[in-house]
CSV table of C-alpha atoms in Angstrom, one decimal:
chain,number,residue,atom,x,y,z
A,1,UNK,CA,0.0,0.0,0.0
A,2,UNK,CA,2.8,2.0,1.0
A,3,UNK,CA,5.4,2.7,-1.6
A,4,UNK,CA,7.1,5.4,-3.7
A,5,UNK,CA,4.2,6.2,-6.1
A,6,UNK,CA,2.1,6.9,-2.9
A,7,UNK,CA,4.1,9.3,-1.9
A,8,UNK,CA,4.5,10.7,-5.4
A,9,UNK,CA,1.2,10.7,-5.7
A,10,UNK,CA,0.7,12.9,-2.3
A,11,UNK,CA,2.6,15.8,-4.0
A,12,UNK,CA,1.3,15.5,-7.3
A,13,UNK,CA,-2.3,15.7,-6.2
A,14,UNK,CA,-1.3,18.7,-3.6
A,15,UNK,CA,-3.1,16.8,-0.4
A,16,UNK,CA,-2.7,19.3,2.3
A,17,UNK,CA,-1.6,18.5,5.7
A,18,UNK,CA,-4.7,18.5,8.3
A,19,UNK,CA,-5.6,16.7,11.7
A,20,UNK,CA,-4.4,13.4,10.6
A,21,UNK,CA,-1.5,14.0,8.3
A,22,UNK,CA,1.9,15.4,8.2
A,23,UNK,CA,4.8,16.2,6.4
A,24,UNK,CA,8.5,16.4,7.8
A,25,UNK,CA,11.6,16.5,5.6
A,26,UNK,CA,14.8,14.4,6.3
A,27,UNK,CA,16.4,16.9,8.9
A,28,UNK,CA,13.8,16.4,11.3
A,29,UNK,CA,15.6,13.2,12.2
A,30,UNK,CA,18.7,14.6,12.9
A,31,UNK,CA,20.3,12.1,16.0
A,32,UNK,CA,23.1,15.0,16.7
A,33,UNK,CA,20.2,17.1,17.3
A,34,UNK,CA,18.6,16.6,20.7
A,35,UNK,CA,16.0,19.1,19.9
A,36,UNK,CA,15.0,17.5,16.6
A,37,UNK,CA,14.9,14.3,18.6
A,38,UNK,CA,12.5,15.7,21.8
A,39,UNK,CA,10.2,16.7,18.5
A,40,UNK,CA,10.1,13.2,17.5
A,41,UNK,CA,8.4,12.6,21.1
A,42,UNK,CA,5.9,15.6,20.8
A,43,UNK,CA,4.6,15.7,17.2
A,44,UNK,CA,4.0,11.6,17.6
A,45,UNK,CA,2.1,11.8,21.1
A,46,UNK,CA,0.1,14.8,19.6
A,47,UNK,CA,-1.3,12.4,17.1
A,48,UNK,CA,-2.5,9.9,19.7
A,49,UNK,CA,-3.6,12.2,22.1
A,50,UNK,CA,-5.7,13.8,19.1
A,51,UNK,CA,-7.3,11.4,16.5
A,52,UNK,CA,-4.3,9.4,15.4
A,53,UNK,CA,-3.0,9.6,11.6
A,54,UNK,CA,0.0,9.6,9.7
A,55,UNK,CA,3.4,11.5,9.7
A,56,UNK,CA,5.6,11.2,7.2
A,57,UNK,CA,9.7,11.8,7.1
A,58,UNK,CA,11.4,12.2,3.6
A,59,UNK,CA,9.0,14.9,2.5
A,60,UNK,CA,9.6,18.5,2.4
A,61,UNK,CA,6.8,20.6,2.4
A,62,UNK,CA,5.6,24.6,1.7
A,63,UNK,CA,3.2,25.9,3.7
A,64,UNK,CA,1.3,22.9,4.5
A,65,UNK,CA,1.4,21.5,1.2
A,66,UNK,CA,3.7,18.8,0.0
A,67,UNK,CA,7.0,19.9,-2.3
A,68,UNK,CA,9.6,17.4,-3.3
A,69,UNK,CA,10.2,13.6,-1.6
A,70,UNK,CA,13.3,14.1,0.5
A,71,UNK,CA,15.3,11.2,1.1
A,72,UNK,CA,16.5,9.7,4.4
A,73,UNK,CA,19.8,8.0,4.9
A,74,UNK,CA,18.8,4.5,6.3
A,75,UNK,CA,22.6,4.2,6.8
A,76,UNK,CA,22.2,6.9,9.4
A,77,UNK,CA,19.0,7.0,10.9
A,78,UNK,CA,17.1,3.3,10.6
A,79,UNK,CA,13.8,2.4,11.8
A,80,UNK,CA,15.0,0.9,14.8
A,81,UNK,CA,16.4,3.9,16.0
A,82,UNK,CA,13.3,5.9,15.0
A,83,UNK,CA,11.3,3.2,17.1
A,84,UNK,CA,13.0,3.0,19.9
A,85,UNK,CA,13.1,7.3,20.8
A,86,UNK,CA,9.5,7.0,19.7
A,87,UNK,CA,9.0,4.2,22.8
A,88,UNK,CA,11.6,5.5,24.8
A,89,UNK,CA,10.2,9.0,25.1
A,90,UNK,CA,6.5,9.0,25.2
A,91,UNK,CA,4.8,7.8,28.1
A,92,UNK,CA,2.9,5.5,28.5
A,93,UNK,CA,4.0,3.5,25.6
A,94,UNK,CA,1.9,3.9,22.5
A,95,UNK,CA,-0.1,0.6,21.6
A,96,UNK,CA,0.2,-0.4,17.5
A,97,UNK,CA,2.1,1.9,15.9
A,98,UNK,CA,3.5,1.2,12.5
A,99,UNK,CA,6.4,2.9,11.0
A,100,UNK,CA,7.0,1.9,6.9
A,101,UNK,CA,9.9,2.3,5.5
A,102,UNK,CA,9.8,3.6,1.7
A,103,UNK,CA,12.4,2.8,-0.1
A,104,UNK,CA,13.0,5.8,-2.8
A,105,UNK,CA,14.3,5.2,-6.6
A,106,UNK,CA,15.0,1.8,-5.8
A,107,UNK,CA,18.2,2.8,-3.4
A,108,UNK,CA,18.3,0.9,0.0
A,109,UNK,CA,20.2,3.3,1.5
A,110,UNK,CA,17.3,6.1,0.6
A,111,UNK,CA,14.1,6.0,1.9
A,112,UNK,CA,10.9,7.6,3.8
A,113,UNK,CA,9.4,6.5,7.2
A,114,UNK,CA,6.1,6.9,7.3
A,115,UNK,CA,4.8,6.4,10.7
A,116,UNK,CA,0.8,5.1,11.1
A,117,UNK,CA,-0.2,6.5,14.7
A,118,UNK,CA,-3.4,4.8,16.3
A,119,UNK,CA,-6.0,7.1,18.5
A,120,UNK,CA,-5.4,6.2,22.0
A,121,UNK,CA,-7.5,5.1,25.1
A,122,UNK,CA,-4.9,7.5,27.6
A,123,UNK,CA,-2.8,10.8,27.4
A,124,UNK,CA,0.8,10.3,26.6
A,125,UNK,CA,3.2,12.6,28.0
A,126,UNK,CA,6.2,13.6,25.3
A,127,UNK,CA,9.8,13.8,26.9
A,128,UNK,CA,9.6,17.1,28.3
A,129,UNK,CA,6.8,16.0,30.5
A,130,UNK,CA,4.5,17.7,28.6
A,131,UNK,CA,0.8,16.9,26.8
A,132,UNK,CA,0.6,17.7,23.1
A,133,UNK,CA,-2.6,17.9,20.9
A,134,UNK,CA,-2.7,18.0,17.0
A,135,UNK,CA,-5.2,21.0,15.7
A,136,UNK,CA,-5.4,20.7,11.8
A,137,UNK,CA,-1.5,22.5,11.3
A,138,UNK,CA,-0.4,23.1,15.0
A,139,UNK,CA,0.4,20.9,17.5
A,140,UNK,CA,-0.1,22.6,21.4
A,141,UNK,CA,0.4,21.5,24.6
A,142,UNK,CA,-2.9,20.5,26.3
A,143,UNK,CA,-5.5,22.1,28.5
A,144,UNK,CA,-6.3,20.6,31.8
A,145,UNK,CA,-9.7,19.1,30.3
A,146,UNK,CA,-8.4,18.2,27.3
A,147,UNK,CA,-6.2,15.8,29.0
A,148,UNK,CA,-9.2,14.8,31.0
A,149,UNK,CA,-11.2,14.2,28.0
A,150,UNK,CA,-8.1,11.8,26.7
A,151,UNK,CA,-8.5,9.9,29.8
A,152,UNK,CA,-12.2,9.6,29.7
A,153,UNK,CA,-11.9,7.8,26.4
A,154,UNK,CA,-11.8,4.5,28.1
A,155,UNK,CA,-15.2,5.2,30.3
A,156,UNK,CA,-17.6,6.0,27.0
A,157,UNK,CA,-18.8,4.1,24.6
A,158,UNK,CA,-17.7,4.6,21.0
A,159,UNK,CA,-20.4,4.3,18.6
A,160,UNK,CA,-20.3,4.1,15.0
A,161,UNK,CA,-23.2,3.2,12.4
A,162,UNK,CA,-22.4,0.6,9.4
A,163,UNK,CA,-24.9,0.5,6.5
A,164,UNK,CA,-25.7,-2.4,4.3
A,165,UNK,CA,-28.3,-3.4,1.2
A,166,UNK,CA,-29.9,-6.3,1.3
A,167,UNK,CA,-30.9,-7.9,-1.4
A,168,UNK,CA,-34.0,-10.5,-2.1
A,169,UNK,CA,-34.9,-12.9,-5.4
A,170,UNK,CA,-38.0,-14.7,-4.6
A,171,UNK,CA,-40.7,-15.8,-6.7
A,172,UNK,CA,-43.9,-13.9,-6.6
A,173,UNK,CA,-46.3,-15.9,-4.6
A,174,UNK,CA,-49.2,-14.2,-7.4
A,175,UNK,CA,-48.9,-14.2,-10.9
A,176,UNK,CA,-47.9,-10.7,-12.6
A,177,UNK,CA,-51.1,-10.6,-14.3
A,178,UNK,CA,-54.1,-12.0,-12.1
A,179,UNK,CA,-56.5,-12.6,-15.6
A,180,UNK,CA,-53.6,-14.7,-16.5
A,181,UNK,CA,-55.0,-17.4,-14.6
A,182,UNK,CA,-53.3,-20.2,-16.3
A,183,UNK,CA,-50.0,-18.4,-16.5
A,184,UNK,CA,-47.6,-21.6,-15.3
A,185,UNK,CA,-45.6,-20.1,-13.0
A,186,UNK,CA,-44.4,-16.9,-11.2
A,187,UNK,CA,-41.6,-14.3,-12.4
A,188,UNK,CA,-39.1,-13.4,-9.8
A,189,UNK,CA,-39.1,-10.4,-7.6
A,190,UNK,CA,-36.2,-8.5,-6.1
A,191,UNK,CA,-36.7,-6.2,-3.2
A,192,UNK,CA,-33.6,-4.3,-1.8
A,193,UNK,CA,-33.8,-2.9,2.2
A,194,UNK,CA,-31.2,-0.6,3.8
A,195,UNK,CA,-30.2,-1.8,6.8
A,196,UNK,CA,-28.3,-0.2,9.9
A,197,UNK,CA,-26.1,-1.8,12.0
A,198,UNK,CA,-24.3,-0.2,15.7
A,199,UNK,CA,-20.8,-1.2,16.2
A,200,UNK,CA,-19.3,-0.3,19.7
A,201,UNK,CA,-15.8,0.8,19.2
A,202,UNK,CA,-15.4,1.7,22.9
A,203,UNK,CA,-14.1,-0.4,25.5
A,204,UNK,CA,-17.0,-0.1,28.0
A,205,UNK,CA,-20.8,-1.3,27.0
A,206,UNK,CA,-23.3,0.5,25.6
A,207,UNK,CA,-26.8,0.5,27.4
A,208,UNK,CA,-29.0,3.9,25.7
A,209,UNK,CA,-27.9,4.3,21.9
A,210,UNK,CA,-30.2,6.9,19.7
A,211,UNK,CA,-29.1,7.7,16.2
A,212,UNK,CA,-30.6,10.6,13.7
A,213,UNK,CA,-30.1,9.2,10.1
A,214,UNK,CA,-30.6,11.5,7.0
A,215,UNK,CA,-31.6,9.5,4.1
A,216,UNK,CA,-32.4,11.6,0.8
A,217,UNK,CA,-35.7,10.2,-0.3
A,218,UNK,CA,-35.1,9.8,-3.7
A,219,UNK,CA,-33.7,6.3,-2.9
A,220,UNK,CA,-36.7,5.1,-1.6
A,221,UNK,CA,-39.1,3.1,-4.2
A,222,UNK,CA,-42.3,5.5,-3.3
A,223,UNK,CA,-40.5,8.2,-4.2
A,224,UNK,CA,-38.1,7.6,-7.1
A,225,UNK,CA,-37.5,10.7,-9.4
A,226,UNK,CA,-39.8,12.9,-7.4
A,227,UNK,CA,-36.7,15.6,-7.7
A,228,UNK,CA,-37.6,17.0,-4.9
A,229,UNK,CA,-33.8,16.5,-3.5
A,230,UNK,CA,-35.7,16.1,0.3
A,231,UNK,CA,-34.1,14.4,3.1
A,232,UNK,CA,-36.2,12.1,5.9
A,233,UNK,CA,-34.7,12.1,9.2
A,234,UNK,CA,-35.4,9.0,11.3
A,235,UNK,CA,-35.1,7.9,14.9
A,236,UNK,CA,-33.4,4.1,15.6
A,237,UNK,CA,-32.1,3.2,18.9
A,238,UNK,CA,-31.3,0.0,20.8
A,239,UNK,CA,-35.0,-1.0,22.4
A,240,UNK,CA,-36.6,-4.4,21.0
A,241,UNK,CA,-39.9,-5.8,21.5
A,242,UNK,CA,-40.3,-9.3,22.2
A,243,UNK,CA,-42.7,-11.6,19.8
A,244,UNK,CA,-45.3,-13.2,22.4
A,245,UNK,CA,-48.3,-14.4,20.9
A,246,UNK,CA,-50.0,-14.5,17.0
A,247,UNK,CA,-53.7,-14.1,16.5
A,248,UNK,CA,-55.1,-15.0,13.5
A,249,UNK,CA,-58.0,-13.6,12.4
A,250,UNK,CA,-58.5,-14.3,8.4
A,251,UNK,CA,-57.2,-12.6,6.6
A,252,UNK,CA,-56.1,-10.6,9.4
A,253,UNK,CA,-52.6,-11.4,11.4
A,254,UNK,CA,-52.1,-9.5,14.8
A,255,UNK,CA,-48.9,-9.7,16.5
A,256,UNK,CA,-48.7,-9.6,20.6
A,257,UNK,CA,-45.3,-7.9,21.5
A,258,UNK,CA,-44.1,-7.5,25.1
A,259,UNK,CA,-42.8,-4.1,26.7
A,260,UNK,CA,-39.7,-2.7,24.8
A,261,UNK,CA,-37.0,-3.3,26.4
A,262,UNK,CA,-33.1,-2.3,25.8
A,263,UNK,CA,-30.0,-4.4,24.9
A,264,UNK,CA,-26.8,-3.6,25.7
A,265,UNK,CA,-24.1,-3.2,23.2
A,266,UNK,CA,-20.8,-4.9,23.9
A,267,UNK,CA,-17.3,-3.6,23.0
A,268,UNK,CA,-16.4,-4.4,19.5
A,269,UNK,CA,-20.0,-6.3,19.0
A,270,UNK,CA,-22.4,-4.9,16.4
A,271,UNK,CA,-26.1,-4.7,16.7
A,272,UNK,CA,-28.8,-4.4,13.6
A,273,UNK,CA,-30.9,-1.6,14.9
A,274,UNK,CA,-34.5,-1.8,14.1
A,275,UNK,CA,-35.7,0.3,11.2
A,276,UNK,CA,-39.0,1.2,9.4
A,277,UNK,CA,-37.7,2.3,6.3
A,278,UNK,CA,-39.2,2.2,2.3
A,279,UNK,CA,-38.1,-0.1,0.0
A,280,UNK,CA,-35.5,0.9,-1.9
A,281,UNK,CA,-36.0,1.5,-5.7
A,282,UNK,CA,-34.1,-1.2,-8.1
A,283,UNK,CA,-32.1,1.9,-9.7
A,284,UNK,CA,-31.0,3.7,-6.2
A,285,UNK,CA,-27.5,3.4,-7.7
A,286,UNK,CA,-28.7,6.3,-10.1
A,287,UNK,CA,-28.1,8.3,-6.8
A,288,UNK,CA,-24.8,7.3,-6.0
A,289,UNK,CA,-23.3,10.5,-5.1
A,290,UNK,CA,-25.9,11.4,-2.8
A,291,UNK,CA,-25.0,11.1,1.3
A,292,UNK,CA,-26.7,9.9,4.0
A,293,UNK,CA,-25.6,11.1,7.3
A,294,UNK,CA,-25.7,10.4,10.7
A,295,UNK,CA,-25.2,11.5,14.8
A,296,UNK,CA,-25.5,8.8,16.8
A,297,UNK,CA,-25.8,9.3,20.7
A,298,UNK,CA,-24.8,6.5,23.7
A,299,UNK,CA,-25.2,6.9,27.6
A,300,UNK,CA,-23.0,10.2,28.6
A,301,UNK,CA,-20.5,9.8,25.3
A,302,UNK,CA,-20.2,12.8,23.2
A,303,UNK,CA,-22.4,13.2,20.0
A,304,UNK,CA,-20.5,11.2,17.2
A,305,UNK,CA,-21.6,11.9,13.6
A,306,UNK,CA,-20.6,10.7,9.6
A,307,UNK,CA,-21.7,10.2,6.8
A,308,UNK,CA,-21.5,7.9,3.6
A,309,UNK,CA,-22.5,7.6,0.0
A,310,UNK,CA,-25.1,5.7,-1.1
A,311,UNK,CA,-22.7,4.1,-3.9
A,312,UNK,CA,-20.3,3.0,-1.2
A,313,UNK,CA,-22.4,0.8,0.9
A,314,UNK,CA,-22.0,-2.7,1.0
A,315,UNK,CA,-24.4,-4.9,-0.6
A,316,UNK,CA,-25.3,-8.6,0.9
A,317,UNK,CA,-27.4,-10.9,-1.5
A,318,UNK,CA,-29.8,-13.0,0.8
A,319,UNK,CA,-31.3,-16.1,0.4
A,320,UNK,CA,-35.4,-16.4,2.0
């Protein structure tokens, strides 16, 4: 994934550095320069201790954007080196981190190290026994609360919404044309549902989950090209009702539910939240572009919202 042409690619297409990506050209790992080396401490914790993301060495870059690759001697500064002051002067430790090394116009002795920073669960203190932040360019040293946030991050859920199409052949239990009465057999139907599902990337359970979902209705089969480019918001959450009885009254079919009641949402589980939405029409790809988009609320955990286009979510093919 990682290689020269990515890199190449970076500077060609002018991505800017933000919140989860930055550029540093090959004196920033300067081992004669203790200074240069204390920075290696402060702009990595600053990653974790934000959202996480990537910096890059063997880049040089002009005001914010990327310029030219800028080669590293491996001879003189090698990944094991650039590890070890990464683990030696955080602390705690940062969990999972990746560092890459790119090798550049096919030289060993040239290359990048680009360094894949996870969020983390705690505040990690750089070597000058300060807490750094990233914010989009800057990295600062951190507020009181800030760092309390960072620690809190293990006592809240984590909430995050995954969408999915499912999609039904069956044949029609009715001919397609009721005078056809001696029309041998049925044509196949398809039907295609949206689905949501909660996944609870925290480390402590979910009980109370609420999302607001945004769904253009164009999608939907009742209203298909009514060019209205409306949005419906609906209201999921984590209650169920339990199925207790059937009544059948031809051609009537009542259902007795029990109370709702609310389940839980275990770290790392996922739970198909219960929805009421439209069929989708058989051409919904026609609005591919289009976003649907989401805030999803759990317990005392901050608001967290997304989005996604219709054209990028998953389709399952089911069997009845």
């Amino acid at each position: 994934m990682y290689n020269q042409e990515y890199l190449e690619n970076l500077i060609s297409e002018g991505v800017e550095e933000n919140l989860s990506l930055e550029y540093k050209s090959a004196p920033a790992l300067n081992k004669a320069d203790q200074k240069k080396v204390n920075e290696i401490a402060k702009d990595v914790s600053a990653f974790a201790n934000a959202d996480g993301g990537i910096l890059i060495y063997g880049i040089q870059e002009n005001d914010h954007l990327p310029e030219r690759i800028d080669p590293i001697k491996r001879s003189f500064v090698s990944r094991e080196w650039l590890e070890q002051k990464i683990q030696d002067c955080i602390r705690p430790k940062i969990e999972n981190i990746r560092i890459h090394p790119i090798k550049i116009d096919n030289d060993n002795d040239k290359v990048a190290y680009l360094v894949e920073i996870p969020k983390s669960t705690t505040a990690h203190q750089a070597s000058d026994k300060k807490y750094y932040r990233r914010h989009n360019f800057n990295v600062l040293a951190m507020y009181d609360h800030e760092i309390r946030d960072v620690f809190n991050r293990t006592k809240h859920p984590k909430l995050n919404l995954i969408f999915e199409i499912w999609v039904y052949t069956y044949k029609s239990s009715t001919p397609i044309n009721p005078l056809a009465a001696g029309q041998a057999e049925a044509k196949n139907v398809t039907d295609y549902h949206l689905k949501v599902f909660a996944k609870n990337d925290g480390k402590v359970l979910a009980n109370y989950v609420n999302c607001s979902i945004d769904i253009p209705e164009e999608i939907f089969e009742e209203n298909f090209e009514n060019g209205r480019n409306l949005f419906t918001t609906y209201e999921l959450d984590n209650n169920v009702r339990d199925l207790l009885d059937v009544e059948i009254q031809y051609p009537n079919v009542r259902e007795k539910l029990g109370p709702a009641r609310v389940v839980p949402i275990l770290p790392t589980r996922t739970f198909r939240l219960n929805s009421d939405f439209p069929k989708l029409h058989k051409f919904y790809k026609d609005y591919a572009e289009k976003e649907i988009s989401w805030t999803v609320y759990a317990d005392n955990s901050e608001p967290l919202s997304g989005s996604i286009k219709i054209g990028e979510i998953q389709v399952e093919y089911k069997k009845n």
